[in-house]
Amino acid sequence: MTILTHSKKLSPNHMFSKVDVMSTTTLDQEIVQAESRYGLFRDRLKKLITTLKAHHEVMVKMNESQSMTTKALCEFVLNTPISNCIVGTDDSKPVQEDIENKGEIVTPTEKEENSSKSSEKTSDKNGATPESAVDQIKQEEMAASLHYINSFDSIIANGKKLDDLDDSFMGIFNASNDINQVYAEKFRENIIGYVVQWDKIVSTRIEGRLIEFRKMRSSYAHYVDKVAGLHEKADKQKAKSKQVPKTASPRLANKLERNVVKLSGAEEAHDDYGRSLLLYIDEVTTTYWKDFVPLLHMFMKFSMNGASDTSVVMRRLEKVDAILKKSEIGVTGRLEALKSSPPEVITSSTAGKETEAGLKQMEEKEAEESADKENDLESV
């Protein structure tokens, strides 16, 4: 809809003047251009959300794939001399349960329960918010705005060791999967959640204001047309008047005066609201990097702490690998022997080596050496 305006506001002294030729205002042109910039910005924001969601989906699928692969590898060595160091013992505790008992992980359900309890404290019996709780609600809203950027603290806080975890191949990979699941959920809830919230905030406010501005623009155009029509009637009455000076009827003069006042108010409201809207759109679309900084911060914390926590757990595979190196076959395998050696040679080449009991002893010894090594590192 094209907005028409006059070059100057009409006052009672000018109420019988012709309304000037109408033209689209500079403000309206700027709003149209800003709306176009906002559309491009919103498209980029949606594309970013789509990309982040795709990344999250890949993380989840990779974790599921790793879990399935770990299970397939472990199933292959059940009831073999190396099953203890690969699959673990029967009395191994669930990895996820161990971590949660340490208080290291807060599940989404627990977060919702805690949030619900907090909300209940700020409401009275009738569900209304007492005046005394207004400050507390404001503080909670501020805390909520900081929730995103403070959400990627290390799961294994301050280098705390997961001593109760099963140090088997399967136990270590299960621990890694559990950590990856937590970080994937953090990614979905906080990184994707932040961008979705960002998009919702700016789109709701800008699009809502655009609707309101169009209403004001329509109201303003209505009074422009109405005043112009009243001026035409006034001119015709003056042309037919025999009075000196020639005037229109008092009734028409009063009506014209009232509508000139309404036109002035509509124009002022239109211009003030339009300038405010233009300022907000410009702020959103030109200085958006300020809103992007928290996202970059979270992504870096997610990457650094996620890799660090996973590394803490995966380093424990060194113990398992050391045990395999000392097994009766070592880690070089015997494919070449299977390919060309006689069965007698293949069998004799592994005869008289370490038994399962021997492997268990080596496990314990290797665990002690590894623990000493960790203690030395911590002291440094």
mmCIF file of C-alpha atoms in Angstrom:
data_model
loop_
_atom_site.group_PDB
_atom_site.id
_atom_site.type_symbol
_atom_site.label_atom_id
_atom_site.label_comp_id
_atom_site.label_asym_id
_atom_site.label_seq_id
_atom_site.Cartn_x
_atom_site.Cartn_y
_atom_site.Cartn_z
ATOM 1 C CA MET A 1 0.000 0.000 0.000
ATOM 2 C CA THR A 2 1.452 3.388 -1.008
ATOM 3 C CA ILE A 3 1.486 6.083 1.648
ATOM 4 C CA LEU A 4 0.533 9.597 0.660
ATOM 5 C CA THR A 5 1.342 12.679 2.666
ATOM 6 C CA HIS A 6 1.304 16.428 2.403
ATOM 7 C CA SER A 7 4.414 18.584 2.551
ATOM 8 C CA LYS A 8 3.268 20.489 5.631
ATOM 9 C CA LYS A 9 0.799 20.009 8.442
ATOM 10 C CA LEU A 10 -2.468 21.863 8.191
ATOM 11 C CA SER A 11 -3.532 24.256 10.914
ATOM 12 C CA PRO A 12 -6.901 25.989 11.360
ATOM 13 C CA ASN A 13 -5.425 29.014 9.576
ATOM 14 C CA HIS A 14 -4.734 26.820 6.547
ATOM 15 C CA MET A 15 -7.738 24.542 6.764
ATOM 16 C CA PHE A 16 -9.252 25.851 3.567
ATOM 17 C CA SER A 17 -5.998 25.540 1.633
ATOM 18 C CA LYS A 18 -5.685 22.856 -1.006
ATOM 19 C CA VAL A 19 -3.930 19.700 0.199
ATOM 20 C CA ASP A 20 -0.587 19.548 -1.581
ATOM 21 C CA VAL A 21 0.134 16.943 -4.255
ATOM 22 C CA MET A 22 0.703 13.608 -2.510
ATOM 23 C CA SER A 23 3.920 11.577 -2.721
ATOM 24 C CA THR A 24 5.402 8.532 -1.010
ATOM 25 C CA THR A 25 7.368 9.656 2.037
ATOM 26 C CA THR A 26 11.078 8.993 2.501
ATOM 27 C CA LEU A 27 10.274 7.205 5.757
ATOM 28 C CA ASP A 28 7.969 4.754 4.004
ATOM 29 C CA GLN A 29 10.621 4.054 1.397
ATOM 30 C CA GLU A 30 13.166 3.391 4.137
ATOM 31 C CA ILE A 31 10.754 1.042 5.903
ATOM 32 C CA VAL A 32 10.262 -0.917 2.683
ATOM 33 C CA GLN A 33 14.040 -1.211 2.227
ATOM 34 C CA ALA A 34 14.508 -2.202 5.884
ATOM 35 C CA GLU A 35 11.780 -4.829 5.562
ATOM 36 C CA SER A 36 13.656 -6.281 2.592
ATOM 37 C CA ARG A 37 16.894 -6.425 4.628
ATOM 38 C CA TYR A 38 15.019 -8.095 7.449
ATOM 39 C CA GLY A 39 13.681 -10.711 5.027
ATOM 40 C CA LEU A 40 17.212 -11.561 3.877
ATOM 41 C CA PHE A 41 18.460 -11.654 7.466
ATOM 42 C CA ARG A 42 15.597 -13.956 8.508
ATOM 43 C CA ASP A 43 16.395 -16.306 5.615
ATOM 44 C CA ARG A 44 20.010 -16.535 6.786
ATOM 45 C CA LEU A 45 18.878 -17.192 10.342
ATOM 46 C CA LYS A 46 16.558 -19.999 9.222
ATOM 47 C CA LYS A 47 19.341 -21.515 7.128
ATOM 48 C CA LEU A 48 21.629 -21.457 10.170
ATOM 49 C CA ILE A 49 18.983 -23.225 12.270
ATOM 50 C CA THR A 50 18.563 -25.886 9.568
ATOM 51 C CA THR A 51 22.337 -26.421 9.422
ATOM 52 C CA LEU A 52 22.676 -26.704 13.198
ATOM 53 C CA LYS A 53 19.808 -29.190 13.374
ATOM 54 C CA ALA A 54 21.433 -31.274 10.637
ATOM 55 C CA HIS A 55 24.711 -31.198 12.592
ATOM 56 C CA HIS A 56 22.927 -32.350 15.741
ATOM 57 C CA GLU A 57 21.273 -35.179 13.841
ATOM 58 C CA VAL A 58 24.678 -36.328 12.569
ATOM 59 C CA MET A 59 26.074 -36.269 16.117
ATOM 60 C CA VAL A 60 23.226 -38.428 17.369
ATOM 61 C CA LYS A 61 23.581 -40.887 14.486
ATOM 62 C CA MET A 62 27.359 -41.110 14.899
ATOM 63 C CA ASN A 63 26.947 -41.841 18.587
ATOM 64 C CA GLU A 64 24.374 -44.526 17.827
ATOM 65 C CA SER A 65 26.681 -45.984 15.189
ATOM 66 C CA GLN A 66 29.606 -46.021 17.613
ATOM 67 C CA SER A 67 27.462 -47.788 20.204
ATOM 68 C CA MET A 68 26.364 -50.426 17.699
ATOM 69 C CA THR A 69 29.943 -50.915 16.500
ATOM 70 C CA THR A 70 31.221 -51.276 20.061
ATOM 71 C CA LYS A 71 28.562 -53.875 20.784
ATOM 72 C CA ALA A 72 29.397 -55.820 17.603
ATOM 73 C CA LEU A 73 33.115 -55.848 18.465
ATOM 74 C CA CYS A 74 32.477 -56.981 22.006
ATOM 75 C CA GLU A 75 30.073 -59.738 21.010
ATOM 76 C CA PHE A 76 32.826 -61.250 18.906
ATOM 77 C CA VAL A 77 35.150 -61.846 21.856
ATOM 78 C CA LEU A 78 32.686 -63.173 24.438
ATOM 79 C CA ASN A 79 33.989 -66.216 26.315
ATOM 80 C CA THR A 80 37.529 -65.767 25.021
ATOM 81 C CA PRO A 81 40.783 -65.194 26.954
ATOM 82 C CA ILE A 82 40.500 -61.448 26.298
ATOM 83 C CA SER A 83 36.814 -61.057 27.208
ATOM 84 C CA ASN A 84 37.515 -59.563 30.630
ATOM 85 C CA CYS A 85 39.528 -56.624 29.331
ATOM 86 C CA ILE A 86 37.162 -56.094 26.372
ATOM 87 C CA VAL A 87 33.674 -56.779 27.719
ATOM 88 C CA GLY A 88 34.353 -56.376 31.403
ATOM 89 C CA THR A 89 33.306 -58.434 34.405
ATOM 90 C CA ASP A 90 29.753 -59.361 35.274
ATOM 91 C CA ASP A 91 29.677 -57.092 38.322
ATOM 92 C CA SER A 92 30.528 -53.928 36.349
ATOM 93 C CA LYS A 93 28.208 -51.052 37.172
ATOM 94 C CA PRO A 94 26.334 -49.163 34.434
ATOM 95 C CA VAL A 95 28.498 -46.267 33.308
ATOM 96 C CA GLN A 96 25.690 -43.732 33.017
ATOM 97 C CA GLU A 97 24.502 -44.535 36.538
ATOM 98 C CA ASP A 98 27.994 -43.973 37.933
ATOM 99 C CA ILE A 99 28.321 -40.566 36.306
ATOM 100 C CA GLU A 100 24.868 -39.411 37.406
ATOM 101 C CA ASN A 101 25.511 -40.569 40.985
ATOM 102 C CA LYS A 102 28.551 -38.302 41.015
ATOM 103 C CA GLY A 103 26.209 -35.372 40.315
ATOM 104 C CA GLU A 104 28.109 -34.579 37.144
ATOM 105 C CA ILE A 105 25.132 -34.776 34.791
ATOM 106 C CA VAL A 106 21.751 -33.111 35.188
ATOM 107 C CA THR A 107 19.231 -34.720 32.900
ATOM 108 C CA PRO A 108 16.635 -32.615 30.986
ATOM 109 C CA THR A 109 13.882 -34.114 33.173
ATOM 110 C CA GLU A 110 15.648 -32.975 36.325
ATOM 111 C CA LYS A 111 16.085 -29.507 34.829
ATOM 112 C CA GLU A 112 12.352 -29.285 34.134
ATOM 113 C CA GLU A 113 11.524 -30.448 37.673
ATOM 114 C CA ASN A 114 13.903 -27.902 39.201
ATOM 115 C CA SER A 115 12.445 -25.169 36.991
ATOM 116 C CA SER A 116 8.916 -26.189 37.986
ATOM 117 C CA LYS A 117 9.788 -26.062 41.689
ATOM 118 C CA SER A 118 11.331 -22.604 41.211
ATOM 119 C CA SER A 119 8.198 -21.363 39.455
ATOM 120 C CA GLU A 120 5.967 -22.715 42.222
ATOM 121 C CA LYS A 121 7.893 -20.708 44.800
ATOM 122 C CA THR A 122 7.083 -17.451 42.995
ATOM 123 C CA SER A 123 3.328 -18.069 42.839
ATOM 124 C CA ASP A 124 0.671 -17.858 45.546
ATOM 125 C CA LYS A 125 -2.118 -20.326 46.207
ATOM 126 C CA ASN A 126 -4.300 -18.901 43.437
ATOM 127 C CA GLY A 127 -1.504 -19.099 40.875
ATOM 128 C CA ALA A 128 -1.013 -15.303 40.868
ATOM 129 C CA THR A 129 2.390 -13.727 41.268
ATOM 130 C CA PRO A 130 2.661 -11.646 44.471
ATOM 131 C CA GLU A 131 4.205 -8.192 44.229
ATOM 132 C CA SER A 132 7.018 -9.244 46.552
ATOM 133 C CA ALA A 133 8.133 -11.775 43.916
ATOM 134 C CA VAL A 134 8.465 -9.274 41.045
ATOM 135 C CA ASP A 135 12.158 -8.658 41.723
ATOM 136 C CA GLN A 136 12.793 -12.370 41.981
ATOM 137 C CA ILE A 137 11.096 -12.954 38.616
ATOM 138 C CA LYS A 138 13.239 -10.251 37.018
ATOM 139 C CA GLN A 139 16.347 -11.912 38.432
ATOM 140 C CA GLU A 140 15.195 -15.265 37.081
ATOM 141 C CA GLU A 141 14.624 -13.715 33.653
ATOM 142 C CA MET A 142 18.150 -12.322 33.714
ATOM 143 C CA ALA A 143 19.455 -15.715 34.803
ATOM 144 C CA ALA A 144 17.552 -17.321 31.928
ATOM 145 C CA SER A 145 19.275 -15.012 29.460
ATOM 146 C CA LEU A 146 22.626 -16.230 30.811
ATOM 147 C CA HIS A 147 21.528 -19.873 30.807
ATOM 148 C CA TYR A 148 22.776 -20.521 27.293
ATOM 149 C CA ILE A 149 26.334 -19.262 27.628
ATOM 150 C CA ASN A 150 26.866 -21.025 30.986
ATOM 151 C CA SER A 151 25.657 -24.401 29.755
ATOM 152 C CA PHE A 152 28.862 -25.954 28.492
ATOM 153 C CA ASP A 153 30.913 -26.464 31.624
ATOM 154 C CA SER A 154 32.931 -29.643 31.579
ATOM 155 C CA ILE A 155 30.952 -32.724 32.601
ATOM 156 C CA ILE A 156 34.013 -34.191 34.292
ATOM 157 C CA ALA A 157 34.492 -31.120 36.440
ATOM 158 C CA ASN A 158 37.949 -30.052 37.617
ATOM 159 C CA GLY A 159 39.564 -33.210 36.303
ATOM 160 C CA LYS A 160 37.625 -35.442 38.710
ATOM 161 C CA LYS A 161 38.483 -39.057 37.899
ATOM 162 C CA LEU A 162 35.798 -41.596 37.091
ATOM 163 C CA ASP A 163 37.378 -44.242 39.314
ATOM 164 C CA ASP A 164 34.233 -46.348 39.643
ATOM 165 C CA LEU A 165 33.833 -46.844 35.912
ATOM 166 C CA ASP A 166 34.532 -50.192 34.293
ATOM 167 C CA ASP A 167 37.928 -49.975 32.592
ATOM 168 C CA SER A 168 37.075 -52.534 29.947
ATOM 169 C CA PHE A 169 36.969 -51.669 26.247
ATOM 170 C CA MET A 170 33.166 -51.729 26.330
ATOM 171 C CA GLY A 171 32.905 -49.769 29.572
ATOM 172 C CA ILE A 172 35.152 -47.010 28.277
ATOM 173 C CA PHE A 173 33.255 -46.695 25.007
ATOM 174 C CA ASN A 174 29.950 -46.732 26.893
ATOM 175 C CA ALA A 175 31.240 -43.862 29.030
ATOM 176 C CA SER A 176 32.256 -42.005 25.883
ATOM 177 C CA ASN A 177 28.813 -42.560 24.385
ATOM 178 C CA ASP A 178 27.145 -41.273 27.530
ATOM 179 C CA ILE A 179 29.250 -38.101 27.429
ATOM 180 C CA ASN A 180 28.506 -37.627 23.735
ATOM 181 C CA GLN A 181 24.783 -37.980 24.398
ATOM 182 C CA VAL A 182 24.914 -35.309 27.074
ATOM 183 C CA TYR A 183 26.816 -32.914 24.816
ATOM 184 C CA ALA A 184 24.477 -33.620 21.902
ATOM 185 C CA GLU A 185 21.548 -32.697 24.144
ATOM 186 C CA LYS A 186 23.380 -29.589 25.307
ATOM 187 C CA PHE A 187 23.963 -28.681 21.656
ATOM 188 C CA ARG A 188 20.274 -29.102 20.855
ATOM 189 C CA GLU A 189 18.991 -27.333 23.938
ATOM 190 C CA ASN A 190 21.433 -24.429 24.083
ATOM 191 C CA ILE A 191 23.079 -23.772 20.722
ATOM 192 C CA ILE A 192 20.071 -24.582 18.555
ATOM 193 C CA GLY A 193 17.769 -23.264 21.286
ATOM 194 C CA TYR A 194 19.597 -19.925 21.358
ATOM 195 C CA VAL A 195 19.269 -19.359 17.602
ATOM 196 C CA VAL A 196 15.611 -20.436 17.617
ATOM 197 C CA GLN A 197 14.940 -18.020 20.479
ATOM 198 C CA TRP A 198 16.843 -15.264 18.665
ATOM 199 C CA ASP A 199 14.755 -15.841 15.536
ATOM 200 C CA LYS A 200 11.533 -15.890 17.550
ATOM 201 C CA ILE A 201 12.314 -12.658 19.396
ATOM 202 C CA VAL A 202 13.212 -10.559 16.356
ATOM 203 C CA SER A 203 10.527 -12.021 14.082
ATOM 204 C CA THR A 204 7.744 -11.579 16.643
ATOM 205 C CA ARG A 205 8.693 -8.016 17.406
ATOM 206 C CA ILE A 206 9.443 -6.851 13.870
ATOM 207 C CA GLU A 207 6.515 -8.557 12.180
ATOM 208 C CA GLY A 208 4.145 -7.453 14.925
ATOM 209 C CA ARG A 209 5.327 -3.871 14.547
ATOM 210 C CA LEU A 210 5.062 -4.041 10.768
ATOM 211 C CA ILE A 211 1.410 -5.033 11.125
ATOM 212 C CA GLU A 212 0.818 -2.145 13.500
ATOM 213 C CA PHE A 213 2.684 0.265 11.213
ATOM 214 C CA ARG A 214 0.538 -0.763 8.241
ATOM 215 C CA LYS A 215 -2.572 0.006 10.314
ATOM 216 C CA MET A 216 -1.210 3.448 11.134
ATOM 217 C CA ARG A 217 -0.272 3.971 7.513
ATOM 218 C CA SER A 218 -3.820 3.039 6.455
ATOM 219 C CA SER A 219 -5.310 5.399 9.055
ATOM 220 C CA TYR A 220 -3.023 8.193 7.927
ATOM 221 C CA ALA A 221 -3.918 7.663 4.245
ATOM 222 C CA HIS A 222 -7.614 7.666 5.196
ATOM 223 C CA TYR A 223 -7.395 11.121 6.766
ATOM 224 C CA VAL A 224 -5.280 12.436 3.891
ATOM 225 C CA ASP A 225 -8.036 11.415 1.462
ATOM 226 C CA LYS A 226 -10.788 12.661 3.754
ATOM 227 C CA VAL A 227 -9.231 16.103 4.253
ATOM 228 C CA ALA A 228 -8.617 16.410 0.525
ATOM 229 C CA GLY A 229 -12.292 15.603 -0.145
ATOM 230 C CA LEU A 230 -13.475 18.150 2.419
ATOM 231 C CA HIS A 231 -11.247 20.772 0.822
ATOM 232 C CA GLU A 232 -12.885 20.131 -2.515
ATOM 233 C CA LYS A 233 -16.345 20.575 -0.982
ATOM 234 C CA ALA A 234 -15.201 23.744 0.734
ATOM 235 C CA ASP A 235 -13.890 25.125 -2.561
ATOM 236 C CA LYS A 236 -17.189 24.437 -4.291
ATOM 237 C CA GLN A 237 -19.152 26.132 -1.506
ATOM 238 C CA LYS A 238 -16.876 29.144 -1.605
ATOM 239 C CA ALA A 239 -17.317 29.395 -5.365
ATOM 240 C CA LYS A 240 -21.089 29.526 -4.943
ATOM 241 C CA SER A 241 -21.021 31.806 -1.896
ATOM 242 C CA LYS A 242 -22.153 35.398 -2.269
ATOM 243 C CA GLN A 243 -20.563 36.457 1.003
ATOM 244 C CA VAL A 244 -17.502 38.687 1.161
ATOM 245 C CA PRO A 245 -15.027 37.215 1.856
ATOM 246 C CA LYS A 246 -16.322 33.988 0.406
ATOM 247 C CA THR A 247 -16.531 31.153 2.948
ATOM 248 C CA ALA A 248 -17.852 27.643 3.247
ATOM 249 C CA SER A 249 -20.661 26.748 5.625
ATOM 250 C CA PRO A 250 -19.810 26.731 9.365
ATOM 251 C CA ARG A 251 -20.746 23.042 9.573
ATOM 252 C CA LEU A 252 -18.307 22.087 6.807
ATOM 253 C CA ALA A 253 -15.646 24.370 8.281
ATOM 254 C CA ASN A 254 -15.926 22.628 11.686
ATOM 255 C CA LYS A 255 -15.803 19.195 10.079
ATOM 256 C CA LEU A 256 -12.734 20.131 8.086
ATOM 257 C CA GLU A 257 -11.033 21.516 11.181
ATOM 258 C CA ARG A 258 -11.692 18.331 13.182
ATOM 259 C CA ASN A 259 -10.303 16.124 10.417
ATOM 260 C CA VAL A 260 -7.239 18.317 9.978
ATOM 261 C CA VAL A 261 -6.481 17.706 13.671
ATOM 262 C CA LYS A 262 -7.036 13.962 13.209
ATOM 263 C CA LEU A 263 -4.785 13.999 10.148
ATOM 264 C CA SER A 264 -2.038 15.742 12.102
ATOM 265 C CA GLY A 265 -2.280 13.167 14.905
ATOM 266 C CA ALA A 266 -2.302 10.248 12.472
ATOM 267 C CA GLU A 267 0.745 11.611 10.677
ATOM 268 C CA GLU A 268 2.660 12.122 13.923
ATOM 269 C CA ALA A 269 1.816 8.631 15.178
ATOM 270 C CA HIS A 270 2.748 7.143 11.780
ATOM 271 C CA ASP A 271 6.093 8.933 11.651
ATOM 272 C CA ASP A 272 7.097 8.293 15.270
ATOM 273 C CA TYR A 273 6.206 4.614 15.117
ATOM 274 C CA GLY A 274 7.852 4.244 11.715
ATOM 275 C CA ARG A 275 11.137 5.776 12.888
ATOM 276 C CA SER A 276 11.172 3.498 15.954
ATOM 277 C CA LEU A 277 10.487 0.460 13.767
ATOM 278 C CA LEU A 278 13.189 1.495 11.313
ATOM 279 C CA LEU A 279 15.698 1.893 14.141
ATOM 280 C CA TYR A 280 14.895 -1.563 15.523
ATOM 281 C CA ILE A 281 15.153 -3.290 12.125
ATOM 282 C CA ASP A 282 18.459 -1.554 11.447
ATOM 283 C CA GLU A 283 19.756 -2.663 14.846
ATOM 284 C CA VAL A 284 18.743 -6.284 14.208
ATOM 285 C CA THR A 285 20.043 -6.507 10.643
ATOM 286 C CA THR A 286 23.234 -4.445 10.784
ATOM 287 C CA THR A 287 24.684 -5.101 14.266
ATOM 288 C CA TYR A 288 23.579 -8.733 14.505
ATOM 289 C CA TRP A 289 27.183 -9.747 15.247
ATOM 290 C CA LYS A 290 26.531 -8.662 18.835
ATOM 291 C CA ASP A 291 23.893 -11.384 19.083
ATOM 292 C CA PHE A 292 26.216 -13.852 17.343
ATOM 293 C CA VAL A 293 29.010 -13.582 19.912
ATOM 294 C CA PRO A 294 27.235 -15.739 22.561
ATOM 295 C CA LEU A 295 26.613 -18.397 19.908
ATOM 296 C CA LEU A 296 30.285 -18.516 18.926
ATOM 297 C CA HIS A 297 31.271 -18.654 22.588
ATOM 298 C CA MET A 298 28.944 -21.610 23.215
ATOM 299 C CA PHE A 299 30.127 -23.439 20.114
ATOM 300 C CA MET A 300 33.748 -23.094 21.194
ATOM 301 C CA LYS A 301 32.993 -24.220 24.755
ATOM 302 C CA PHE A 302 31.015 -27.146 23.362
ATOM 303 C CA SER A 303 33.915 -28.155 21.123
ATOM 304 C CA MET A 304 36.655 -27.697 23.707
ATOM 305 C CA ASN A 305 34.965 -29.262 26.724
ATOM 306 C CA GLY A 306 33.320 -31.998 24.695
ATOM 307 C CA ALA A 307 36.670 -33.059 23.265
ATOM 308 C CA SER A 308 38.370 -32.701 26.661
ATOM 309 C CA ASP A 309 35.807 -34.817 28.521
ATOM 310 C CA THR A 310 35.863 -37.490 25.845
ATOM 311 C CA SER A 311 39.656 -37.496 25.897
ATOM 312 C CA VAL A 312 39.719 -38.041 29.676
ATOM 313 C CA VAL A 313 37.657 -41.191 29.231
ATOM 314 C CA MET A 314 39.224 -42.465 26.011
ATOM 315 C CA ARG A 315 42.755 -42.212 27.423
ATOM 316 C CA ARG A 316 41.813 -45.163 29.614
ATOM 317 C CA LEU A 317 41.915 -47.305 26.475
ATOM 318 C CA GLU A 318 45.691 -47.206 26.817
ATOM 319 C CA LYS A 319 45.349 -49.748 29.639
ATOM 320 C CA VAL A 320 43.289 -52.098 27.484
ATOM 321 C CA ASP A 321 45.694 -51.711 24.574
ATOM 322 C CA ALA A 322 48.659 -52.491 26.826
ATOM 323 C CA ILE A 323 46.987 -55.704 27.975
ATOM 324 C CA LEU A 324 46.348 -56.750 24.369
ATOM 325 C CA LYS A 325 49.976 -56.087 23.491
ATOM 326 C CA LYS A 326 51.024 -58.576 26.171
ATOM 327 C CA SER A 327 48.494 -61.195 25.168
ATOM 328 C CA GLU A 328 49.600 -64.492 23.620
ATOM 329 C CA ILE A 329 49.164 -63.148 20.087
ATOM 330 C CA GLY A 330 50.092 -59.480 20.632
ATOM 331 C CA VAL A 331 48.551 -56.814 18.409
ATOM 332 C CA THR A 332 50.146 -57.812 15.101
ATOM 333 C CA GLY A 333 47.685 -60.666 14.553
ATOM 334 C CA ARG A 334 48.311 -63.823 12.560
ATOM 335 C CA LEU A 335 46.655 -63.275 9.183
ATOM 336 C CA GLU A 336 49.871 -64.111 7.355
ATOM 337 C CA ALA A 337 50.127 -67.383 9.260
ATOM 338 C CA LEU A 338 46.497 -68.203 8.500
ATOM 339 C CA LYS A 339 47.179 -67.453 4.860
ATOM 340 C CA SER A 340 50.125 -69.750 4.252
ATOM 341 C CA SER A 341 51.361 -71.646 7.350
ATOM 342 C CA PRO A 342 50.443 -75.273 8.096
ATOM 343 C CA PRO A 343 47.882 -75.709 10.892
ATOM 344 C CA GLU A 344 50.497 -77.374 13.094
ATOM 345 C CA VAL A 345 52.720 -74.320 12.864
ATOM 346 C CA ILE A 346 49.837 -71.985 13.570
ATOM 347 C CA THR A 347 48.838 -73.973 16.665
ATOM 348 C CA SER A 348 52.355 -74.355 18.007
ATOM 349 C CA SER A 349 53.075 -70.685 17.555
ATOM 350 C CA THR A 350 50.473 -69.858 20.187
ATOM 351 C CA ALA A 351 51.000 -72.846 22.485
ATOM 352 C CA GLY A 352 52.395 -72.354 25.960
ATOM 353 C CA LYS A 353 51.598 -68.615 26.006
ATOM 354 C CA GLU A 354 49.771 -66.699 28.680
ATOM 355 C CA THR A 355 46.546 -68.193 29.913
ATOM 356 C CA GLU A 356 43.410 -66.272 30.859
ATOM 357 C CA ALA A 357 44.610 -66.218 34.467
ATOM 358 C CA GLY A 358 47.888 -64.755 33.308
ATOM 359 C CA LEU A 359 46.030 -62.105 31.365
ATOM 360 C CA LYS A 360 44.080 -61.171 34.470
ATOM 361 C CA GLN A 361 47.280 -60.726 36.443
ATOM 362 C CA MET A 362 48.692 -58.542 33.726
ATOM 363 C CA GLU A 363 45.456 -56.515 33.750
ATOM 364 C CA GLU A 364 45.849 -55.790 37.432
ATOM 365 C CA LYS A 365 49.528 -54.944 37.081
ATOM 366 C CA GLU A 366 48.884 -52.671 34.116
ATOM 367 C CA ALA A 367 46.085 -50.928 36.005
ATOM 368 C CA GLU A 368 48.435 -50.235 38.903
ATOM 369 C CA GLU A 369 51.104 -48.845 36.582
ATOM 370 C CA SER A 370 48.560 -46.671 34.843
ATOM 371 C CA ALA A 371 47.236 -45.361 38.168
ATOM 372 C CA ASP A 372 50.778 -44.466 39.217
ATOM 373 C CA LYS A 373 51.249 -42.694 35.911
ATOM 374 C CA GLU A 374 48.049 -40.665 36.418
ATOM 375 C CA ASN A 375 49.125 -39.718 39.935
ATOM 376 C CA ASP A 376 52.471 -38.499 38.589
ATOM 377 C CA LEU A 377 50.685 -36.404 35.956
ATOM 378 C CA GLU A 378 48.325 -34.893 38.535
ATOM 379 C CA SER A 379 51.208 -33.972 40.803
ATOM 380 C CA VAL A 380 52.866 -32.161 37.898
#
